[in-house]
CSV table of C-alpha atoms and ligand atoms in Angstrom, one decimal:
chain,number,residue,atom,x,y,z
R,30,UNK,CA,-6.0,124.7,28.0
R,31,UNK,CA,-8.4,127.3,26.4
R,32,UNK,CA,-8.4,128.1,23.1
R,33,UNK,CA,-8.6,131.4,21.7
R,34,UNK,CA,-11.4,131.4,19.7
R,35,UNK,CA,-13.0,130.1,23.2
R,36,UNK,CA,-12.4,133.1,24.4
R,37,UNK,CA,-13.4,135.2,22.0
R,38,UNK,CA,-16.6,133.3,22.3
R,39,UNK,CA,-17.8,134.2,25.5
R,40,UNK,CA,-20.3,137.3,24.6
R,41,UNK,CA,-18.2,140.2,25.8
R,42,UNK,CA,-15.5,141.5,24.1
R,43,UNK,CA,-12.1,141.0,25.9
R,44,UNK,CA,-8.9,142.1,25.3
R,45,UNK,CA,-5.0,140.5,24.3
R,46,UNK,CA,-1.9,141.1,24.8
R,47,UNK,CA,1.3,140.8,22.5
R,48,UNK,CA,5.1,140.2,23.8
R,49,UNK,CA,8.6,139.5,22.1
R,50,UNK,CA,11.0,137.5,23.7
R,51,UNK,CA,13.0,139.0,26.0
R,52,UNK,CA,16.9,139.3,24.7
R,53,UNK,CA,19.0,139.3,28.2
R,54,UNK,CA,18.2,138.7,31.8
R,55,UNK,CA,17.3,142.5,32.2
R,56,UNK,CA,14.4,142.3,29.5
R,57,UNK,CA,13.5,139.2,31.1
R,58,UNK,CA,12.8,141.4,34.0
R,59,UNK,CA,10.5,144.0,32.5
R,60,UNK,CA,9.1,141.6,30.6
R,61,UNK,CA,7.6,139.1,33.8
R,62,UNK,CA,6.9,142.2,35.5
R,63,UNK,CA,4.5,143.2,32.9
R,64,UNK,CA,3.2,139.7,32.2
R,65,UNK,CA,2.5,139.5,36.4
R,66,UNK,CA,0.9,143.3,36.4
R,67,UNK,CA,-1.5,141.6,33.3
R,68,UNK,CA,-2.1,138.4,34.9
R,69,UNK,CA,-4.6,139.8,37.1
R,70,UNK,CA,-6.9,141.6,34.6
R,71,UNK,CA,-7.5,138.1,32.8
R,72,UNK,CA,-6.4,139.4,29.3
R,73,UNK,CA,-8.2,136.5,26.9
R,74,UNK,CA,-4.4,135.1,25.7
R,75,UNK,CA,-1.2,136.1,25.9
R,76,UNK,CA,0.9,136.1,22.5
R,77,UNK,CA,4.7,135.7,22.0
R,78,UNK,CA,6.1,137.1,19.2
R,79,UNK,CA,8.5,134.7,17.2
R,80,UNK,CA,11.9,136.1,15.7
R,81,UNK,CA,14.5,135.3,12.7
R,82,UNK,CA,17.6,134.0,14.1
R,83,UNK,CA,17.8,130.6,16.0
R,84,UNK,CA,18.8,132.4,19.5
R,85,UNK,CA,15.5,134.8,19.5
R,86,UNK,CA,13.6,131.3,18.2
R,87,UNK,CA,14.7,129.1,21.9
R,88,UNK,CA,13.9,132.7,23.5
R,89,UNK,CA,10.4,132.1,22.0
R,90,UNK,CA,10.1,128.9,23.1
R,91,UNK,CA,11.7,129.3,26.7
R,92,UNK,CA,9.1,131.7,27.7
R,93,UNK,CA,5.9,130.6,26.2
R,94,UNK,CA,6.6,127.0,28.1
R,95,UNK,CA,7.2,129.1,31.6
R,96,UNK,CA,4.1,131.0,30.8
R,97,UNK,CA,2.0,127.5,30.4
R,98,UNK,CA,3.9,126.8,33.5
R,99,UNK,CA,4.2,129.3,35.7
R,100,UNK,CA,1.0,131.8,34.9
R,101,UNK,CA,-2.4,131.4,35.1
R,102,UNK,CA,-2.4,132.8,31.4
R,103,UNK,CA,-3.7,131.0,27.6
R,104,UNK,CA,-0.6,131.7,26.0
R,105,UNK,CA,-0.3,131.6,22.0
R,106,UNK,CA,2.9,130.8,20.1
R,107,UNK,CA,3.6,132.5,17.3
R,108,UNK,CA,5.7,130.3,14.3
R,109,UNK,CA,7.1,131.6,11.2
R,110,UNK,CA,8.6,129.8,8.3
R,111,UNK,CA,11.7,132.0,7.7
R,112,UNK,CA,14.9,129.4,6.9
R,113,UNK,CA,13.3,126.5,8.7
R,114,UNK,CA,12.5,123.2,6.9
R,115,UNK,CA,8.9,121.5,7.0
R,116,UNK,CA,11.2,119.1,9.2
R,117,UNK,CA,12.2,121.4,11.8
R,118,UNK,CA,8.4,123.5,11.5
R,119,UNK,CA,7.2,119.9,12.6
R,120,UNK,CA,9.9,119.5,15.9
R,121,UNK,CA,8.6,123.2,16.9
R,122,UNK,CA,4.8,122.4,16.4
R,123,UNK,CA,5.6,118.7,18.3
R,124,UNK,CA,7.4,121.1,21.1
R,125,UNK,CA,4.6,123.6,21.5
R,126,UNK,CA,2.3,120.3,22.1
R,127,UNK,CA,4.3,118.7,24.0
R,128,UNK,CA,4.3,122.0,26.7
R,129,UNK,CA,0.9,122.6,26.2
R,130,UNK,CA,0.8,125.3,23.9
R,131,UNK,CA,-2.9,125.0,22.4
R,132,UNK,CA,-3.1,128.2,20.1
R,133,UNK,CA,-0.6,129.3,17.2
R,134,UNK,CA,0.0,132.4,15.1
R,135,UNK,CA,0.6,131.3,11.8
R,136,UNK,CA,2.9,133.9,9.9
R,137,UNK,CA,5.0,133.4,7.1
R,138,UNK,CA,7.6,136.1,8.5
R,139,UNK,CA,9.7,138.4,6.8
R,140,UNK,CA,12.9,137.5,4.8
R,141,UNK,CA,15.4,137.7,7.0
R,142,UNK,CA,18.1,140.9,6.5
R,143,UNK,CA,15.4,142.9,4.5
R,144,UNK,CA,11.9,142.9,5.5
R,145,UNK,CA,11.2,144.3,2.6
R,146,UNK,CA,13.1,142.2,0.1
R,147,UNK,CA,12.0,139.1,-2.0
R,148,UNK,CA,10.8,135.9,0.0
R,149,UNK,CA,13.3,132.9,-0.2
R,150,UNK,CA,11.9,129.9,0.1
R,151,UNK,CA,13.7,127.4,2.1
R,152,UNK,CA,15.0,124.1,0.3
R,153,UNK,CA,12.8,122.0,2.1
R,154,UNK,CA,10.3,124.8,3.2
R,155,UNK,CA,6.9,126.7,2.8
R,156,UNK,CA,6.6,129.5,0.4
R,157,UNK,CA,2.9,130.9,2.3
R,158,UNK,CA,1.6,131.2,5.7
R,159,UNK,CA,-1.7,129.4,4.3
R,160,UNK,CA,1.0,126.0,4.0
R,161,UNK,CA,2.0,126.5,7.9
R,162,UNK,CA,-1.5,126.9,8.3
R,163,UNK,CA,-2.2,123.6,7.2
R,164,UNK,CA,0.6,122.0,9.1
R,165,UNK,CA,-0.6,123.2,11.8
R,166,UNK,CA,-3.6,121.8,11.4
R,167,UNK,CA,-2.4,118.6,10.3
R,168,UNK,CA,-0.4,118.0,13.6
R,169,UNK,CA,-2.6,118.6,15.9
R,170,UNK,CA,-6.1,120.2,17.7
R,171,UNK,CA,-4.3,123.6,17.3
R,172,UNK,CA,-6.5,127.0,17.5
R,173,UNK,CA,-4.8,128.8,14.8
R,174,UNK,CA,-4.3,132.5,14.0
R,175,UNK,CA,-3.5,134.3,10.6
R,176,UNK,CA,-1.9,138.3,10.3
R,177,UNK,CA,-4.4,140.6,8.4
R,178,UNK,CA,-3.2,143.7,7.0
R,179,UNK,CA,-5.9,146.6,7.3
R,180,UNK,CA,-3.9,148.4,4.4
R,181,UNK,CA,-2.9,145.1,2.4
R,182,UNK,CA,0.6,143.3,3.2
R,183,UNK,CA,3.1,145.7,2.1
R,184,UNK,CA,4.3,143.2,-0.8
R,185,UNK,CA,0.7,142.8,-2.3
R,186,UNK,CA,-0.4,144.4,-5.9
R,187,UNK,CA,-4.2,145.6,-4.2
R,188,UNK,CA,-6.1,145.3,-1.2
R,189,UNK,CA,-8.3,142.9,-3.4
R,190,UNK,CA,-5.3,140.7,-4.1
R,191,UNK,CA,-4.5,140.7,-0.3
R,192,UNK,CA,-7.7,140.0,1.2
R,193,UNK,CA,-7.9,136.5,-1.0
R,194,UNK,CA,-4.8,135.9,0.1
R,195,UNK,CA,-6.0,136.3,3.8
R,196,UNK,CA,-9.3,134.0,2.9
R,197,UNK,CA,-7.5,131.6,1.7
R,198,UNK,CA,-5.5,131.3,5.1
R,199,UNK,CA,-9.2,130.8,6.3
R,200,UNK,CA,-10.3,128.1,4.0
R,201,UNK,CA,-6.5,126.3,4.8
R,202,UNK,CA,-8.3,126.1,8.7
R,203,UNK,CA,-7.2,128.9,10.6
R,204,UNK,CA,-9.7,130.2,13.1
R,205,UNK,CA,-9.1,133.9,13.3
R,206,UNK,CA,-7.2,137.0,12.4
R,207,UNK,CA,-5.1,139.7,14.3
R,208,UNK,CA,-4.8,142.7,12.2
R,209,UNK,CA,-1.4,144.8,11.6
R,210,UNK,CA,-1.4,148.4,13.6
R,211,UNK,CA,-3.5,150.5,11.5
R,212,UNK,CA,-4.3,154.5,12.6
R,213,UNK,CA,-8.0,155.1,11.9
R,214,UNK,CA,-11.2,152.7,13.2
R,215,UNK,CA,-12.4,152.7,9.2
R,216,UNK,CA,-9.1,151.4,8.2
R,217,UNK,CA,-9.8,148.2,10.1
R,218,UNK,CA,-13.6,148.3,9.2
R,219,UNK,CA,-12.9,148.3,5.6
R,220,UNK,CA,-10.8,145.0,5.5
R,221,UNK,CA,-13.6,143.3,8.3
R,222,UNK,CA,-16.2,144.6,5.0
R,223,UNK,CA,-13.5,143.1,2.1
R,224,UNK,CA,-13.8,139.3,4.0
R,225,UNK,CA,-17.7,139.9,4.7
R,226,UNK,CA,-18.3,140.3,1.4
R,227,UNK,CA,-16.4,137.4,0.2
R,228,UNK,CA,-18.1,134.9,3.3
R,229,UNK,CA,-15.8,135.4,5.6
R,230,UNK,CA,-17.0,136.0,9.2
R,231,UNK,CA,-14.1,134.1,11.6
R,232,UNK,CA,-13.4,136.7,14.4
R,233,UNK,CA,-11.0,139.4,13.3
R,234,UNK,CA,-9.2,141.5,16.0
R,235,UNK,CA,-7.9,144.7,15.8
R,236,UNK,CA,-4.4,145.3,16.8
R,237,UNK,CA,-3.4,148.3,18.7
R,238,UNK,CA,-0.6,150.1,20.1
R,239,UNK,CA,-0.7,152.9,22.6
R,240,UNK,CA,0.4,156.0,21.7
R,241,UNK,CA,2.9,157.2,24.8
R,242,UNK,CA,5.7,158.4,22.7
R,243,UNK,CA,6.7,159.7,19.5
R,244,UNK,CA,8.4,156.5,19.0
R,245,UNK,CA,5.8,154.6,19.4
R,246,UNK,CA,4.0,156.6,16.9
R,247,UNK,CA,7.4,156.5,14.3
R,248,UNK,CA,6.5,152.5,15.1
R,249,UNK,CA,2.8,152.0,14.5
R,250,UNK,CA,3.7,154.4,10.8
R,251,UNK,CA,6.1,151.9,9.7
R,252,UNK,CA,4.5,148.6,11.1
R,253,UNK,CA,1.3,150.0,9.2
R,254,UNK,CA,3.1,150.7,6.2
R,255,UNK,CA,1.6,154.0,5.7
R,256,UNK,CA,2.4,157.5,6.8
R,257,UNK,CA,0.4,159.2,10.0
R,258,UNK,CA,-2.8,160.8,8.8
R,259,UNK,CA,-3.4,164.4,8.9
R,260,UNK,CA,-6.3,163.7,11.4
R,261,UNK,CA,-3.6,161.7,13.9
R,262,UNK,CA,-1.0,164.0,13.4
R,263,UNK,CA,-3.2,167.3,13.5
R,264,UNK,CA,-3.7,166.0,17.5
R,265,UNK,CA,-0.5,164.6,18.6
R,266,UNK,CA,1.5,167.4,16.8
R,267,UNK,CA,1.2,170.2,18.8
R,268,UNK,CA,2.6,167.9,21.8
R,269,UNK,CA,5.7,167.3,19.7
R,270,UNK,CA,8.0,169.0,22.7
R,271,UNK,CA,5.7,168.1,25.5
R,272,UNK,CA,6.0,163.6,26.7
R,273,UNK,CA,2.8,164.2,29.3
R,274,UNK,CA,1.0,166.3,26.4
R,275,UNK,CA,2.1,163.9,24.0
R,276,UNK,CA,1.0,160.8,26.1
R,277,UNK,CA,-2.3,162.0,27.6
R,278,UNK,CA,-3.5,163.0,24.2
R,279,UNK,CA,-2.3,159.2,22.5
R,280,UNK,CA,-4.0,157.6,25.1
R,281,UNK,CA,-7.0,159.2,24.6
R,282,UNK,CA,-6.8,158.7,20.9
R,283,UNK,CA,-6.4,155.3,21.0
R,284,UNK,CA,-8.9,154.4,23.6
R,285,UNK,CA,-11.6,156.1,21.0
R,286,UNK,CA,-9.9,154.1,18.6
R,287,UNK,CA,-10.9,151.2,20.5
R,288,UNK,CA,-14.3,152.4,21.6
R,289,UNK,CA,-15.5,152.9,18.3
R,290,UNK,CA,-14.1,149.6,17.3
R,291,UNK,CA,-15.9,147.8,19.9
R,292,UNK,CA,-19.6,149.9,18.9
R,293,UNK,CA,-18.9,148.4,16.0
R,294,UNK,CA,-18.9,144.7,17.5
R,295,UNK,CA,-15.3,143.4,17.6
R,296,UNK,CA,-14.5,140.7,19.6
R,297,UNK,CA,-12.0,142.2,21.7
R,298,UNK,CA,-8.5,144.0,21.2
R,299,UNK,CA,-5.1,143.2,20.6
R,300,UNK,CA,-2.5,144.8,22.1
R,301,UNK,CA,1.0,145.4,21.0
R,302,UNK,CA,2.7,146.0,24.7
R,303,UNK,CA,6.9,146.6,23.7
R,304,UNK,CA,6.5,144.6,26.9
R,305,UNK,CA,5.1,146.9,29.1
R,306,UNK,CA,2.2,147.3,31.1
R,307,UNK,CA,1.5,150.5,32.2
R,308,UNK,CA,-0.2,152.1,29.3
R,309,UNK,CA,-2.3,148.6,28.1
R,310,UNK,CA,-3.9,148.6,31.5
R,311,UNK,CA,-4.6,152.4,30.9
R,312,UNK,CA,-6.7,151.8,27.8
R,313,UNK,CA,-8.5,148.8,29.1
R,314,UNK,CA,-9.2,150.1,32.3
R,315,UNK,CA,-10.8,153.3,30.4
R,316,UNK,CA,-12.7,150.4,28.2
R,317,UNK,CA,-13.9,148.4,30.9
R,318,UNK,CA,-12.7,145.4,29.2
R,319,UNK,CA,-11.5,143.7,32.8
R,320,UNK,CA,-13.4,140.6,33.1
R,321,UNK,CA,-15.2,139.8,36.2
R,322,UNK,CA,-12.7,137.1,37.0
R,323,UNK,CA,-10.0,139.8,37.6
D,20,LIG,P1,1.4,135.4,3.9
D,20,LIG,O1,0.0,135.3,4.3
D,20,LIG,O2,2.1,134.2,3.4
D,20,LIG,O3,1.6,136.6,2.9
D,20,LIG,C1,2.8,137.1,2.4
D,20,LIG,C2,2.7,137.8,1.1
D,20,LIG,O4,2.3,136.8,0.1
D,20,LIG,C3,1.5,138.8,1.0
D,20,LIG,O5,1.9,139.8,0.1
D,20,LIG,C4,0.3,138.0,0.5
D,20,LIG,O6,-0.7,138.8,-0.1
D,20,LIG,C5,1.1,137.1,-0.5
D,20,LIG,N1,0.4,135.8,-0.7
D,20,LIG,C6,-0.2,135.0,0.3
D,20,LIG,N2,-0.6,133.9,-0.2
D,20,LIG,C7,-0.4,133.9,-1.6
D,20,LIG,C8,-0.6,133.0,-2.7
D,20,LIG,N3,-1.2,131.9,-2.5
D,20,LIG,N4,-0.1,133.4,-3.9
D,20,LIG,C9,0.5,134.6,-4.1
D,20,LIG,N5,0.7,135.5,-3.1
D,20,LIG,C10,0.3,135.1,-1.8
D,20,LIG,N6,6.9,138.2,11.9
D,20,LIG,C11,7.8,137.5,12.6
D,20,LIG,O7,8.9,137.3,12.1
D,20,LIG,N7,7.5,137.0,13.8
D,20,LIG,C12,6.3,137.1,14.4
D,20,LIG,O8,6.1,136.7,15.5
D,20,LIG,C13,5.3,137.9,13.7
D,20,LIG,N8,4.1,138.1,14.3
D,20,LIG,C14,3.1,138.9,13.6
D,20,LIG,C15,1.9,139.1,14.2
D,20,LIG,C16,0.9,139.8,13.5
D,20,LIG,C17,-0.4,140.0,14.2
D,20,LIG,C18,1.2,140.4,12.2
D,20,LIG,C19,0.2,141.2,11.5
D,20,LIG,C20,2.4,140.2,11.7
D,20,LIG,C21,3.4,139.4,12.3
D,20,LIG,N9,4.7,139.2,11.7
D,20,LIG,C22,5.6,138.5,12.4
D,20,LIG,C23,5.0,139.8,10.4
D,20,LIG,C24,4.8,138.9,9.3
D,20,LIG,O9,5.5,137.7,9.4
D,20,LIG,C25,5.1,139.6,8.0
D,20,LIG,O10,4.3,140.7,7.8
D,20,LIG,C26,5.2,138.8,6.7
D,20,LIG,O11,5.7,139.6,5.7
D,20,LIG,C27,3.8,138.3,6.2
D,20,LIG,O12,3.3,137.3,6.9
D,20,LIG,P2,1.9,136.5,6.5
D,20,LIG,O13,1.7,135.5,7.5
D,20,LIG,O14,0.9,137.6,6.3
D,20,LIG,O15,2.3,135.9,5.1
């Protein structure tokens, strides 16, 4: 199984896709449809998002084992710490292995009820992703991934604060970052400057949503953490009562968005997908980011 960073490490810039576990047998659908339409275009991993609440967490695992087993895909788990012991991290990490799961995302997650509230630790638990980091690492030849917040992590004092935080999830041993949505190119090119200047230079991928709806653009605003810029919302306004407007114009915004991003020498794209296809292949397509394989 290929690791990520392998991936990223092949010269041209690729691109990534991000999924959530699909809740009933009608999600299921949309989801594998998408996953099948992606197949094809090679996308460098696959990611699977990893929820609060023990149902959503066997949801996780059920379909990251059928994509090792039933795609041609490199599939990456992602794992958070929220009300499971070091014990039970450990039987998850052991299970990933065991199906042949070679990359992780390493996220703390949020506490569970209020994303926003104050983090409680588990009894027997880990209070930072920088310890499941190091578990990780400890249990096996994992590729691990870190989040990175463009605009700090919405519970950090200063970006300054934030970006040692993220470093030091680089000195624990992961390999790379994927960053939260941001809205503007410099947003993401600031924090890439924060970690150069402190040493860091482990690949760092943007994450990016496209802009089809409204809600999508409601969603980026509060995954970001900050409120649409006058620059975003000075193009996508005037398209307010107009879906084809409105999507045609967020497509285009986001695919210079990535352009400009990958002038300035990422290593590829993430994609958050709300498990769909249609608008992904859209942006990559306009990118040329399809390897040869495909
Ligand atoms: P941490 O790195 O532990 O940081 C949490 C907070 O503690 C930050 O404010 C940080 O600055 C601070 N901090 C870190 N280390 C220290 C320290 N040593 N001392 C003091 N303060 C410290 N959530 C899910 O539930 N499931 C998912 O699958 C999921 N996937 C995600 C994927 C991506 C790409 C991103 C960007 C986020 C994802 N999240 C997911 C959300 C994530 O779990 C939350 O944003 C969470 O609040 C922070 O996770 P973290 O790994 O950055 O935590």
């Amino acid at each position: 199984m290929t690791s990520v960073v392998e991936r990223l490490d092949r010269g041209s810039p690729v691109f990534s896709v991000e999924f959530f576990p699909p809740r009933d047998e009608a999600d299921e659908v949309v989801l594998w449809r998408a996953i099948r339409e992606l197949e094809s275009w090679d996308p460098a991993f696959v990611s699977i998002t990893y929820g609060a609440g023990g149902s959503s967490r066997d949801r996780t695992i059920r379909t990251t084992a059928r994509v090792v087993q039933e795609t041609t895909l490199t599939p990456m788990a992602h794992l958070t710490a929220v009300e499971h012991s070091i014990a039970e991290l450990r039987n998850v990490i052991g299970w990933y292995a065991a199906v042949g799961v070679r990359n992780i995302l390493a996220v703390r997650g949020d506490p569970p009820g209020d994303p926003n509230g104050e983090w409680v630790r588990h009894p027997d638990g880990l209070t930072y992703a920088e310890e499941l980091v190091r578990l990780c690492r400890e249990l096996g030849d994992f590729c691990v991934g870190v989040a990175a917040f463009p605009y700090g992590h919405p519970r950090s004092g200063d970006v300054d604060t934030d970006t040692r935080h993220l470093v030091a999830k680089f000195d624990a041993g992961a390999d790379f970052a994927i960053a939260q949505l941001f809205f503007q190119p410099e947003d993401f090119l600031r924090m890439r400057d924060r970690l150069a200047a402190r040493g860091c230079d482990a690949p760092l991928l943007p994450g990016l949503m496209p802009l089809t709806t409204a809600r999508t653009l409601a969603k980026t605003a509060e995954l970001s953490g900050v409120p649409v810029p006058d620059s975003v919302a000075r193009r996508l306004d005037p398209f307010a009562d107009d879906p084809i407007g409105f999507r045609k114009e967020g497509i285009d915004l986001v695919t210079e968005v990535g352009e400009r991003l990958l002038a300035e020498g990422v290593p590829g794209l993430h994609f958050y997908t709300f498990n769909r296809s249609k608008a992904t292949k859209e942006v990559v397509g306009r990118l040329g980011l399809v390897s040869a394989r495909a």
